């Protein structure tokens, strides 16, 4: 009964976290969403803490990813009970991560001061693992909830989205320690004195204030850089093609002609580049001569470069490889470059463990399993234009992919996607919000073109310059500034989450080796660089800024 009584605050934490993400987008709730979970963890054994953390995770992911049921039912043609079962299985897997966070806090944070310092370290480390384990699924990373807080997210050019997650969880932990002090309650038998409560409140406020000052400075610097930068006019074409009809051979020509008509409309505005969304052509580009000619003739008439998403097939007879690709078509109608999607969607574009799961089909049943392309490959287009870094569909939620493109010279990021799978659920809004961080992290303009929306433009400071609505025909064009600055994040990558993971690994390892060793002893015996890092994160000692 004691454990079950802790489940209500855990559920409240999960629901509050979901409220912070689009569609509702009440981003402020993320700054106190974890407090009920921390309240529930007080006095629990590590095993009970893990279960309580999983309850919070289940409440969060079942409500955040509810759209999985709609997608699998509508396009996977599965019965309702199987769709719900798949959602529950996915949520249960993802709930393991907040469960591990709760376990780490319960076992390694023996004092309230350690809780403030270590909770954000543990959370970021575990989020980072979720981004790559089993191919990775970083959807719903806490930092993404703050995409509309322009001044806060500027630190992403140093620490990526994980820097925002760190701030949010730090504030949650500090708020909880303050509540312990006000209520006169101890943490693990250790009382919270007035001095500790003051430090717990002041440290994150100072850190957040510093981030706001940094944000204002960087926004000003980016605006100045944009004023002095060259620009390109880019037009995105949102065809609004019904997913249920998209692959029907009877509608191939009608679909292609719709994009052709919208492209000719955009040509009147003299864009340097026209962009079509992911798999805009419902045929294999270059392998279907008549339909391909319809596209290339349009490009010649319009006299523009066209970036078009299309499935492609390559190889000899009997050994074909299929790709989810983007082709660059020059004004003379020649395809001058191709990008093949690198990070494929399990069960959407290929079936993992196919020998074992031979009975499972893909949602895109019209083609064979896709193969992965080459990471970091950019597309050249014209001698005077910067290379383009293309990301297809949910590749945009993986920071390392954008970073690899910019490191390889991309002066512009373009995300082609088909979010028709999501209907009018919150998924399309969540997906678009994550793209904002790729612009800020790498200080590049980002162009997004979606089949049914949301298409739009994001500037290097993270402002959403323009965006379309869902399920509308649209042609939107904007001048897009081209910057060449390499941010700290582009150069160095995920240093913060890797450092957090090392800290968690060292503390957990020392605990397991030393038995029930308090975290304080483990910290004292840890390498100097770890103690120095924690000192900096706590806002004291050398290196404080």
Coordinates of C-alpha atoms in Angstrom, one line a residue:
X1 CA 0.0 0.0 0.0
X2 CA 2.9 2.4 0.7
X3 CA 4.3 1.9 -2.8
X4 CA 0.8 2.3 -4.4
X5 CA 0.3 5.6 -2.5
X6 CA 3.5 6.9 -4.2
X7 CA 2.1 6.1 -7.7
X8 CA -0.3 9.0 -7.8
X9 CA 2.4 11.7 -7.6
X10 CA 4.5 9.7 -10.1
X11 CA 1.5 9.7 -12.5
X12 CA 1.1 13.4 -11.9
X13 CA 4.8 13.9 -12.9
X14 CA 4.3 12.0 -16.1
X15 CA 1.2 13.9 -17.1
X16 CA 2.8 17.3 -16.3
X17 CA 5.8 16.4 -18.5
X18 CA 3.4 15.6 -21.3
X19 CA 1.7 18.9 -21.0
X20 CA 5.0 20.6 -21.7
X21 CA 5.2 19.3 -25.2
X22 CA 3.1 20.2 -28.3
X23 CA 0.2 20.2 -29.0
X24 CA -0.6 21.7 -25.7
X25 CA 2.9 23.0 -25.4
X26 CA 2.7 24.3 -21.8
X27 CA 6.5 24.4 -21.6
X28 CA 6.5 26.0 -18.1
X29 CA 5.2 22.8 -16.6
X30 CA 8.5 21.0 -17.4
X31 CA 10.3 23.2 -14.8
X32 CA 8.3 21.6 -11.9
X33 CA 7.0 18.4 -13.5
X34 CA 9.5 16.1 -11.8
X35 CA 8.9 17.5 -8.3
X36 CA 6.0 15.0 -7.6
X37 CA 8.2 12.1 -8.7
X38 CA 11.0 13.2 -6.3
X39 CA 8.4 13.6 -3.6
X40 CA 7.3 10.0 -4.2
X41 CA 10.9 8.7 -4.1
X42 CA 11.6 9.9 -0.6
X43 CA 11.9 7.0 1.8
X44 CA 11.6 4.3 -1.0
X45 CA 14.0 1.4 -1.4
X46 CA 15.9 1.4 -4.7
X47 CA 13.7 -1.3 -6.1
X48 CA 10.5 0.5 -5.2
X49 CA 12.0 3.7 -6.6
X50 CA 12.6 2.0 -10.0
X51 CA 9.0 0.9 -10.2
X52 CA 7.8 4.3 -9.2
X53 CA 10.0 5.9 -11.9
X54 CA 8.5 3.5 -14.4
X55 CA 5.0 4.5 -13.4
X56 CA 5.9 8.1 -14.1
X57 CA 7.4 7.1 -17.4
X58 CA 4.3 5.1 -18.4
X59 CA 2.0 8.0 -17.6
X60 CA 4.2 10.3 -19.7
X61 CA 4.8 8.1 -22.8
X62 CA 1.3 6.7 -23.0
X63 CA 0.0 10.2 -23.3
X64 CA 2.8 11.7 -25.3
X65 CA 2.9 8.9 -27.9
X66 CA -0.9 8.2 -28.1
X67 CA -0.7 8.9 -31.9
X68 CA 1.0 5.5 -32.4
X69 CA -2.4 3.8 -32.1
X70 CA -3.9 6.0 -34.8
X71 CA -0.9 5.5 -37.1
X72 CA -0.7 1.7 -36.7
X73 CA -4.5 1.4 -37.1
X74 CA -4.9 3.6 -40.1
X75 CA -1.8 2.7 -42.1
X76 CA -0.6 -0.6 -40.5
X77 CA -4.2 -2.0 -40.8
X78 CA -3.9 -3.7 -37.4
X79 CA -6.8 -4.4 -35.1
X80 CA -7.3 -1.9 -32.2
X81 CA -6.1 -4.3 -29.5
X82 CA -2.8 -4.9 -31.3
X83 CA -2.3 -1.1 -31.8
X84 CA -2.9 -0.4 -28.1
X85 CA -0.7 -3.3 -27.2
X86 CA 2.1 -1.9 -29.3
X87 CA 1.8 1.5 -27.7
X88 CA 1.9 -0.1 -24.2
X89 CA 5.0 -2.1 -25.2
X90 CA 6.8 1.0 -26.5
X91 CA 5.8 3.1 -23.5
X92 CA 6.9 0.3 -21.2
X93 CA 10.3 0.2 -22.8
X94 CA 10.7 4.0 -22.7
X95 CA 9.5 4.0 -19.1
X96 CA 12.6 2.0 -18.1
X97 CA 14.7 5.2 -18.5
X98 CA 12.9 7.3 -15.9
X99 CA 12.9 4.1 -13.8
X100 CA 16.7 4.0 -14.0
X101 CA 16.8 7.7 -13.2
X102 CA 14.7 7.1 -10.0
X103 CA 16.9 4.1 -9.1
X104 CA 20.1 6.2 -9.5
X105 CA 18.7 9.0 -7.4
X106 CA 17.5 6.7 -4.7
X107 CA 20.7 4.7 -4.5
X108 CA 23.4 7.3 -5.2
X109 CA 22.0 10.6 -3.8
X110 CA 22.4 10.1 0.0
X111 CA 22.2 13.8 0.9
X112 CA 20.0 16.6 -0.3
X113 CA 22.9 18.6 -1.7
X114 CA 24.0 15.6 -3.8
X115 CA 20.4 15.4 -5.1
X116 CA 20.6 18.9 -6.6
X117 CA 23.9 18.3 -8.2
X118 CA 23.5 14.7 -9.4
X119 CA 19.8 14.5 -10.5
X120 CA 20.4 16.6 -13.7
X121 CA 23.6 14.6 -14.4
X122 CA 21.8 11.3 -14.1
X123 CA 18.8 12.5 -16.2
X124 CA 21.0 13.7 -19.0
X125 CA 23.1 10.6 -19.0
X126 CA 20.1 8.4 -19.2
X127 CA 18.5 10.5 -21.9
X128 CA 21.7 10.3 -23.9
X129 CA 21.7 6.5 -23.7
X130 CA 18.1 6.4 -25.0
X131 CA 19.2 8.4 -28.0
X132 CA 21.4 5.6 -29.4
X133 CA 20.5 2.3 -27.6
X134 CA 18.6 -0.1 -29.9
X135 CA 19.0 2.4 -32.8
X136 CA 17.8 5.2 -30.5
X137 CA 14.6 7.0 -30.0
X138 CA 15.2 10.5 -28.5
X139 CA 11.6 11.6 -29.1
X140 CA 10.4 13.5 -26.0
X141 CA 13.8 14.5 -24.7
X142 CA 13.0 17.1 -22.0
X143 CA 14.9 19.9 -23.5
X144 CA 12.7 19.8 -26.6
X145 CA 9.8 21.1 -24.6
X146 CA 11.5 24.5 -24.5
X147 CA 11.8 25.0 -28.2
X148 CA 9.7 28.2 -28.0
X149 CA 11.8 29.8 -25.3
X150 CA 14.3 31.6 -27.6
X151 CA 16.7 33.0 -25.0
X152 CA 17.0 29.7 -23.1
X153 CA 17.7 27.5 -26.1
X154 CA 20.7 29.5 -27.3
X155 CA 23.0 27.4 -25.1
X156 CA 22.3 24.6 -27.5
X157 CA 25.1 25.9 -29.7
X158 CA 27.4 24.7 -26.9
X159 CA 25.7 21.8 -25.2
X160 CA 22.9 20.7 -27.6
X161 CA 19.4 20.0 -26.5
X162 CA 20.9 18.1 -23.5
X163 CA 22.0 21.4 -22.0
X164 CA 18.3 22.5 -21.8
X165 CA 17.4 19.1 -20.2
X166 CA 20.1 19.7 -17.6
X167 CA 18.8 23.1 -16.7
X168 CA 15.2 21.9 -16.4
X169 CA 16.0 19.0 -14.2
X170 CA 18.4 21.1 -12.1
X171 CA 15.6 23.5 -11.4
X172 CA 13.2 20.6 -10.5
X173 CA 15.7 19.2 -8.0
X174 CA 16.4 22.6 -6.4
X175 CA 12.7 23.3 -6.1
X176 CA 12.2 20.0 -4.4
X177 CA 15.0 20.6 -1.9
X178 CA 13.5 24.0 -1.1
X179 CA 10.1 22.3 -0.5
X180 CA 11.9 19.8 1.9
X181 CA 13.3 22.7 3.8
X182 CA 9.9 24.5 4.1
X183 CA 8.2 21.3 5.2
X184 CA 10.9 20.4 7.6
X185 CA 11.4 17.0 6.0
X186 CA 14.8 15.2 5.6
X187 CA 16.2 13.4 2.5
X188 CA 17.5 10.0 3.4
X189 CA 17.5 11.0 7.0
X190 CA 19.6 14.2 6.3
X191 CA 17.8 17.4 7.1
X192 CA 17.9 20.4 4.8
X193 CA 19.3 23.4 6.6
X194 CA 18.7 27.1 5.8
X195 CA 22.1 27.6 4.1
X196 CA 21.7 24.5 1.8
X197 CA 18.2 25.6 0.9
X198 CA 19.5 29.0 -0.1
X199 CA 22.3 27.6 -2.2
X200 CA 19.9 25.2 -3.8
X201 CA 17.7 28.0 -4.9
X202 CA 20.3 30.6 -5.8
X203 CA 22.6 28.3 -7.9
X204 CA 20.1 27.3 -10.6
X205 CA 18.6 30.8 -10.7
X206 CA 22.1 32.3 -11.3
X207 CA 22.8 29.6 -13.9
X208 CA 19.5 30.2 -15.7
X209 CA 20.1 34.0 -15.5
X210 CA 23.5 33.5 -17.0
X211 CA 21.9 31.4 -19.8
X212 CA 19.4 34.2 -20.5
X213 CA 22.2 36.8 -20.7
X214 CA 24.1 34.5 -23.0
X215 CA 21.0 33.9 -25.1
X216 CA 20.4 37.7 -25.6
X217 CA 24.0 38.1 -26.6
X218 CA 24.0 35.3 -29.1
X219 CA 20.7 36.3 -30.6
X220 CA 22.1 39.8 -31.2
X221 CA 25.3 38.2 -32.7
X222 CA 23.2 36.0 -35.0
X223 CA 21.1 38.8 -36.1
X224 CA 24.2 40.8 -37.0
X225 CA 25.7 37.8 -38.8
X226 CA 22.4 37.3 -40.8
X227 CA 22.4 41.0 -41.9
X228 CA 25.9 40.6 -43.2
X229 CA 25.4 37.2 -44.8
X230 CA 24.4 36.3 -48.3
X231 CA 21.0 34.7 -48.8
X232 CA 19.2 32.3 -51.1
X233 CA 15.5 32.3 -51.9
X234 CA 14.0 28.9 -51.2
X235 CA 10.5 27.7 -51.9
X236 CA 8.9 24.7 -50.2
X237 CA 6.0 22.9 -52.0
X238 CA 3.5 21.2 -49.7
X239 CA 1.4 19.0 -52.0
X240 CA -1.0 17.7 -49.3
X241 CA -1.3 14.2 -50.8
X242 CA -3.6 11.8 -49.0
X243 CA -1.4 9.0 -47.6
X244 CA -4.1 6.4 -48.3
X245 CA -3.9 7.3 -52.1
X246 CA -0.3 8.2 -52.4
X247 CA 1.0 4.8 -53.5
X248 CA -2.0 3.9 -55.6
X249 CA -0.8 3.5 -59.2
X250 CA -4.0 5.1 -60.4
X251 CA -3.0 8.4 -58.8
X252 CA 0.7 8.5 -59.7
X253 CA 0.3 10.9 -62.6
X254 CA -2.2 13.1 -60.7
X255 CA 0.1 13.3 -57.7
X256 CA 3.1 14.2 -59.8
X257 CA 1.1 16.8 -61.8
X258 CA -0.1 18.5 -58.6
X259 CA 3.5 19.0 -57.5
X260 CA 4.3 20.2 -61.0
X261 CA 1.6 22.8 -60.9
X262 CA 2.6 24.1 -57.5
X263 CA 6.2 24.3 -58.6
X264 CA 5.4 26.3 -61.7
X265 CA 3.5 28.7 -59.4
X266 CA 6.6 29.0 -57.1
X267 CA 8.8 29.7 -60.1
X268 CA 7.1 33.1 -60.6
X269 CA 8.9 34.2 -57.5
X270 CA 12.3 33.4 -58.9
X271 CA 13.6 31.0 -56.1
X272 CA 17.1 29.7 -56.2
X273 CA 15.9 26.3 -54.9
X274 CA 12.5 24.5 -54.9
X275 CA 12.0 21.7 -52.3
X276 CA 9.5 18.8 -52.5
X277 CA 8.9 16.6 -49.4
X278 CA 9.9 13.1 -48.6
X279 CA 8.8 10.5 -51.2
X280 CA 7.0 13.3 -53.1
X281 CA 7.2 11.2 -56.2
X282 CA 5.2 7.9 -55.8
X283 CA 7.6 6.1 -58.1
X284 CA 11.3 5.3 -58.4
X285 CA 13.1 8.4 -59.6
X286 CA 15.3 7.7 -62.7
X287 CA 13.9 4.1 -62.8
X288 CA 10.5 5.2 -64.1
X289 CA 11.5 7.2 -67.3
X290 CA 8.1 8.6 -68.3
X291 CA 7.2 9.9 -64.8
X292 CA 10.8 11.1 -64.2
X293 CA 10.6 13.1 -67.5
X294 CA 7.5 14.8 -66.2
X295 CA 9.5 16.2 -63.3
X296 CA 12.7 17.0 -65.2
X297 CA 10.7 18.8 -68.0
X298 CA 9.1 21.0 -65.3
X299 CA 12.5 21.9 -63.9
X300 CA 13.6 23.0 -67.3
X301 CA 10.5 25.1 -67.8
X302 CA 10.9 26.7 -64.4
X303 CA 14.7 27.1 -64.6
X304 CA 15.3 26.3 -61.0
X305 CA 17.2 23.7 -58.9
X306 CA 14.8 21.1 -57.4
X307 CA 15.4 19.0 -54.3
X308 CA 12.9 16.2 -54.5
X309 CA 12.3 13.3 -52.1
X310 CA 11.8 9.9 -53.9
X311 CA 12.4 6.2 -53.4
X312 CA 15.2 4.9 -55.5
X313 CA 16.5 1.5 -56.5
X314 CA 20.1 0.7 -57.5
X315 CA 22.1 -2.5 -58.3
X316 CA 22.1 -5.3 -60.7
X317 CA 19.2 -7.6 -61.5
X318 CA 18.5 -9.9 -58.6
X319 CA 20.5 -7.8 -56.1
X320 CA 18.6 -4.5 -56.0
X321 CA 19.0 -2.1 -53.1
X322 CA 16.2 0.3 -52.2
X323 CA 16.8 3.7 -50.7
X324 CA 14.7 6.5 -49.3
X325 CA 16.4 9.3 -51.2
X326 CA 16.5 13.0 -52.1
X327 CA 17.7 14.0 -55.6
X328 CA 19.1 17.3 -56.6
X329 CA 17.9 18.2 -60.1
X330 CA 19.7 21.0 -62.0
X331 CA 17.9 23.6 -64.1
X332 CA 18.9 21.6 -67.2
X333 CA 16.9 18.6 -65.9
X334 CA 19.9 16.5 -64.9
X335 CA 20.0 14.7 -61.5
X336 CA 23.4 16.0 -60.2
X337 CA 23.4 14.4 -56.7
X338 CA 21.6 12.0 -54.4
X339 CA 21.3 11.7 -50.6
X340 CA 20.1 8.4 -49.2
X341 CA 18.5 8.3 -45.8
X342 CA 20.9 7.1 -43.1
X343 CA 18.8 6.4 -40.0
X344 CA 15.9 4.2 -41.0
X345 CA 12.6 3.7 -39.2
X346 CA 12.2 0.2 -37.7
X347 CA 9.0 -1.5 -39.0
X348 CA 8.4 1.6 -41.2
X349 CA 11.3 1.2 -43.6
X350 CA 12.8 -2.1 -42.6
X351 CA 12.0 -5.0 -40.3
X352 CA 14.7 -5.5 -37.7
X353 CA 15.7 -9.1 -36.8
X354 CA 13.9 -10.2 -40.0
X355 CA 14.8 -13.9 -39.6
X356 CA 13.1 -13.9 -36.2
X357 CA 10.3 -11.5 -37.0
X358 CA 9.5 -12.8 -40.5
X359 CA 5.8 -12.6 -39.7
X360 CA 5.9 -8.8 -39.2
X361 CA 5.4 -6.5 -42.2
X362 CA 6.3 -2.9 -42.8
X363 CA 4.0 0.1 -43.0
X364 CA 5.5 1.1 -46.4
X365 CA 4.7 -2.2 -48.1
X366 CA 5.1 -0.9 -51.6
X367 CA 8.9 -1.4 -51.6
X368 CA 11.3 -3.8 -50.2
X369 CA 13.4 -3.1 -47.1
X370 CA 15.3 0.1 -47.5
X371 CA 19.1 0.2 -47.2
X372 CA 20.9 2.9 -45.2
X373 CA 23.0 5.6 -46.9
X374 CA 26.3 7.3 -46.1
X375 CA 26.3 9.5 -43.0
X376 CA 27.3 13.1 -43.4
X377 CA 27.0 13.2 -47.2
X378 CA 26.1 16.7 -48.4
X379 CA 24.6 17.7 -51.8
X380 CA 26.4 20.2 -54.0
X381 CA 24.3 22.4 -56.3
X382 CA 26.0 25.0 -58.5
X383 CA 29.5 26.4 -58.0
X384 CA 28.5 29.5 -56.0
X385 CA 26.0 27.8 -53.7
X386 CA 26.8 26.2 -50.3
X387 CA 26.4 22.4 -50.0
X388 CA 23.0 21.3 -48.6
X389 CA 22.7 19.0 -45.6
X390 CA 19.5 16.9 -46.1
X391 CA 17.7 15.0 -43.4
X392 CA 14.8 12.8 -44.2
X393 CA 11.8 12.4 -41.8
X394 CA 12.8 11.5 -38.2
X395 CA 16.5 11.8 -38.9
X396 CA 16.0 15.4 -37.8
X397 CA 15.5 14.2 -34.1
X398 CA 19.1 12.9 -34.0
X399 CA 21.5 15.8 -33.3
X400 CA 24.6 13.9 -34.5
X401 CA 23.3 13.6 -38.0
X402 CA 22.8 17.3 -38.5
X403 CA 26.2 17.9 -36.9
X404 CA 27.9 15.5 -39.3
X405 CA 26.4 17.3 -42.2
X406 CA 27.5 20.8 -41.1
X407 CA 31.0 19.5 -40.2
X408 CA 31.2 18.3 -43.9
X409 CA 30.4 21.8 -45.1
X410 CA 26.6 22.1 -45.2
X411 CA 25.7 25.8 -45.3
X412 CA 22.0 25.0 -45.2
X413 CA 19.9 22.2 -43.5
X414 CA 16.9 20.8 -45.3
X415 CA 14.4 18.4 -43.6
X416 CA 12.1 16.5 -46.0
X417 CA 9.4 14.6 -44.3
X418 CA 6.0 13.0 -44.7
X419 CA 4.0 13.5 -41.5
X420 CA 0.7 12.4 -43.0
X421 CA 1.2 9.2 -40.9
X422 CA 0.3 11.3 -37.8
X423 CA -3.0 12.8 -38.9
X424 CA -3.9 15.8 -36.8
X425 CA -2.3 14.4 -33.6
X426 CA 0.4 16.2 -31.6
X427 CA 3.1 14.1 -33.3
X428 CA 3.5 16.5 -36.3
X429 CA 3.9 19.5 -33.9
X430 CA 6.3 17.6 -31.7
X431 CA 8.3 16.6 -34.8
X432 CA 8.5 20.2 -36.1
X433 CA 9.5 21.5 -32.7
X434 CA 12.6 19.3 -32.6
X435 CA 13.9 20.7 -35.9
X436 CA 14.3 24.1 -34.2
X437 CA 17.2 22.8 -32.1
X438 CA 19.2 21.6 -35.2
X439 CA 19.2 25.2 -36.4
X440 CA 20.4 26.6 -33.1
X441 CA 23.0 23.8 -32.4
X442 CA 24.8 24.3 -35.7
X443 CA 23.9 28.0 -36.4
X444 CA 22.4 27.2 -39.7
X445 CA 19.1 28.1 -41.4
X446 CA 16.8 25.2 -41.6
X447 CA 14.2 24.6 -44.3
X448 CA 11.5 22.0 -43.6
X449 CA 9.2 20.6 -46.3
X450 CA 6.4 18.2 -45.4
X451 CA 3.8 16.4 -47.5
X452 CA 0.8 17.5 -45.4
X453 CA 2.6 19.9 -43.0
X454 CA 4.1 21.3 -41.0
X455 CA 6.5 22.9 -43.5
X456 CA 8.5 26.0 -42.5
X457 CA 11.7 28.0 -42.1
X458 CA 13.8 28.4 -39.0
X459 CA 16.6 31.0 -38.7
X460 CA 20.0 30.3 -37.1
X461 CA 18.8 31.8 -33.8
X462 CA 15.9 29.3 -33.7
X463 CA 13.1 31.7 -34.7
X464 CA 10.3 30.1 -36.7
X465 CA 10.1 32.5 -39.6
X466 CA 7.2 30.9 -41.4
X467 CA 5.2 27.7 -41.1
X468 CA 2.2 26.1 -42.8
X469 CA -0.8 24.5 -41.3
X470 CA -1.6 20.8 -41.5
X471 CA -3.5 19.4 -44.5
X472 CA -3.3 22.3 -46.8
X473 CA -1.9 22.9 -50.3
X474 CA 0.9 25.4 -49.8
X475 CA 3.8 27.1 -51.5
X476 CA 5.9 29.2 -49.2
X477 CA 9.2 31.0 -50.1
X478 CA 11.6 33.0 -48.0
X479 CA 15.1 34.4 -48.3
X480 CA 17.4 32.1 -46.3
X481 CA 20.6 33.5 -44.8
X482 CA 23.7 31.3 -45.3
X483 CA 26.2 31.3 -42.4
X484 CA 29.6 29.5 -42.2
X485 CA 30.3 29.8 -38.5
X486 CA 31.1 26.5 -36.8
X487 CA 29.5 26.5 -33.3
X488 CA 31.1 24.8 -30.3
X489 CA 28.5 22.0 -30.6
X490 CA 29.3 21.4 -34.2
X491 CA 33.0 21.2 -33.4
X492 CA 32.9 19.2 -30.2
X493 CA 29.6 17.4 -30.2
X494 CA 27.8 15.9 -27.1
X495 CA 30.5 16.6 -24.5
X496 CA 27.9 17.4 -21.8
X497 CA 25.9 14.1 -22.0
X498 CA 29.1 12.1 -22.4
X499 CA 30.6 13.7 -19.3
X500 CA 27.3 13.0 -17.4
X501 CA 27.3 9.4 -18.5
X502 CA 30.9 9.0 -17.3
X503 CA 30.0 10.5 -13.9
X504 CA 27.0 8.1 -13.6
X505 CA 29.2 5.2 -14.7
X506 CA 31.9 5.9 -12.2
X507 CA 29.5 6.5 -9.3
X508 CA 27.5 3.4 -10.1
X509 CA 30.7 1.3 -10.5
X510 CA 32.2 2.4 -7.2
X511 CA 28.9 1.7 -5.5
X512 CA 28.7 -1.8 -6.9
X513 CA 32.4 -2.5 -6.1
X514 CA 32.2 -1.0 -2.6
X515 CA 28.8 -2.4 -1.6
X516 CA 26.4 0.0 -0.1
X517 CA 28.8 2.9 -0.2
X518 CA 27.3 6.3 0.1
X519 CA 27.6 8.6 -3.0
X520 CA 29.5 11.1 -0.9
X521 CA 32.3 8.6 -0.3
X522 CA 32.3 7.6 -3.9
X523 CA 32.6 11.3 -4.9
X524 CA 35.6 11.8 -2.5
X525 CA 37.4 8.8 -4.1
X526 CA 36.5 9.7 -7.7
X527 CA 39.1 11.1 -10.1
X528 CA 39.9 14.8 -9.8
X529 CA 38.2 15.7 -13.1
X530 CA 34.9 14.3 -12.0
X531 CA 35.0 16.3 -8.7
X532 CA 36.0 19.4 -10.7
X533 CA 33.1 18.9 -13.1
X534 CA 30.6 18.5 -10.4
X535 CA 32.0 21.5 -8.6
X536 CA 31.5 23.5 -11.8
X537 CA 28.0 22.2 -12.4
X538 CA 27.1 23.2 -8.8
X539 CA 28.2 26.7 -9.5
X540 CA 31.3 26.9 -7.4
X541 CA 35.1 26.5 -7.7
X542 CA 37.4 27.1 -10.7
X543 CA 35.9 27.8 -14.0
X544 CA 32.7 29.4 -12.8
X545 CA 31.4 31.9 -15.4

